[in-house]
């Protein structure tokens, strides 16, 4: 699943970085592209249902 998002501070979020979400890092997203000066495209790495 790909998402275009705004990030702040953008200079610290680079292509190849992984972002971890949740109390136990159960959701991980990898930065795969820069879209605008503050935008990034993320690929979510998740084994399971998105429901």
PDB file of C-alpha atoms in Angstrom:
ATOM      1  CA  UNK A   1       0.000   0.000   0.000  1.00  0.00           C
ATOM      2  CA  UNK A   2       1.432   3.407  -1.020  1.00  0.00           C
ATOM      3  CA  UNK A   3       0.586   6.762   0.569  1.00  0.00           C
ATOM      4  CA  UNK A   4       1.680  10.305  -0.296  1.00  0.00           C
ATOM      5  CA  UNK A   5       2.188  12.207   2.965  1.00  0.00           C
ATOM      6  CA  UNK A   6       3.544  15.483   4.349  1.00  0.00           C
ATOM      7  CA  UNK A   7       6.344  15.155   6.902  1.00  0.00           C
ATOM      8  CA  UNK A   8       7.929  17.603   9.325  1.00  0.00           C
ATOM      9  CA  UNK A   9      10.843  18.076   9.638  1.00  0.00           C
ATOM     10  CA  UNK A  10      11.209  16.878   6.055  1.00  0.00           C
ATOM     11  CA  UNK A  11      15.008  17.143   5.917  1.00  0.00           C
ATOM     12  CA  UNK A  12      15.295  14.271   8.411  1.00  0.00           C
ATOM     13  CA  UNK A  13      13.018  11.871   6.490  1.00  0.00           C
ATOM     14  CA  UNK A  14      15.018  10.452   3.578  1.00  0.00           C
ATOM     15  CA  UNK A  15      14.467   7.796   0.929  1.00  0.00           C
ATOM     16  CA  UNK A  16      15.180   4.392   2.446  1.00  0.00           C
ATOM     17  CA  UNK A  17      14.276   5.435   6.017  1.00  0.00           C
ATOM     18  CA  UNK A  18      11.791   3.266   7.888  1.00  0.00           C
ATOM     19  CA  UNK A  19       9.122   4.853  10.069  1.00  0.00           C
ATOM     20  CA  UNK A  20       7.603   2.860  12.935  1.00  0.00           C
ATOM     21  CA  UNK A  21       4.049   3.344  14.230  1.00  0.00           C
ATOM     22  CA  UNK A  22       2.270   2.001  17.298  1.00  0.00           C
ATOM     23  CA  UNK A  23       3.215   1.128  20.859  1.00  0.00           C
ATOM     24  CA  UNK A  24       5.090  -1.991  19.765  1.00  0.00           C
ATOM     25  CA  UNK A  25       6.095  -0.858  16.248  1.00  0.00           C
ATOM     26  CA  UNK A  26       3.424  -3.089  14.726  1.00  0.00           C
ATOM     27  CA  UNK A  27       3.213  -0.950  11.567  1.00  0.00           C
ATOM     28  CA  UNK A  28       6.272  -0.009   9.494  1.00  0.00           C
ATOM     29  CA  UNK A  29       6.490   2.295   6.474  1.00  0.00           C
ATOM     30  CA  UNK A  30       9.470   2.731   4.159  1.00  0.00           C
ATOM     31  CA  UNK A  31      10.117   6.063   2.412  1.00  0.00           C
ATOM     32  CA  UNK A  32      10.379   5.323  -1.313  1.00  0.00           C
ATOM     33  CA  UNK A  33      10.196   8.779  -2.970  1.00  0.00           C
ATOM     34  CA  UNK A  34      10.226  12.547  -2.433  1.00  0.00           C
ATOM     35  CA  UNK A  35       7.043  14.111  -3.858  1.00  0.00           C
ATOM     36  CA  UNK A  36       7.357  17.812  -2.928  1.00  0.00           C
ATOM     37  CA  UNK A  37       9.591  19.838  -0.639  1.00  0.00           C
ATOM     38  CA  UNK A  38       7.778  18.372   2.395  1.00  0.00           C
ATOM     39  CA  UNK A  39       6.094  15.370   0.783  1.00  0.00           C
ATOM     40  CA  UNK A  40       7.112  11.733   0.736  1.00  0.00           C
ATOM     41  CA  UNK A  41       5.702   8.516  -0.691  1.00  0.00           C
ATOM     42  CA  UNK A  42       5.538   5.723   1.877  1.00  0.00           C
ATOM     43  CA  UNK A  43       5.181   1.981   1.313  1.00  0.00           C
ATOM     44  CA  UNK A  44       3.566   0.306   4.302  1.00  0.00           C
ATOM     45  CA  UNK A  45       5.100  -3.049   5.239  1.00  0.00           C
ATOM     46  CA  UNK A  46       2.347  -4.969   6.981  1.00  0.00           C
ATOM     47  CA  UNK A  47       1.560  -8.675   7.134  1.00  0.00           C
ATOM     48  CA  UNK A  48      -2.139  -8.982   7.756  1.00  0.00           C
ATOM     49  CA  UNK A  49      -5.480  -7.375   7.028  1.00  0.00           C
ATOM     50  CA  UNK A  50      -5.814  -3.609   6.556  1.00  0.00           C
ATOM     51  CA  UNK A  51      -9.288  -3.688   8.135  1.00  0.00           C
TER      52      UNK A  51
END
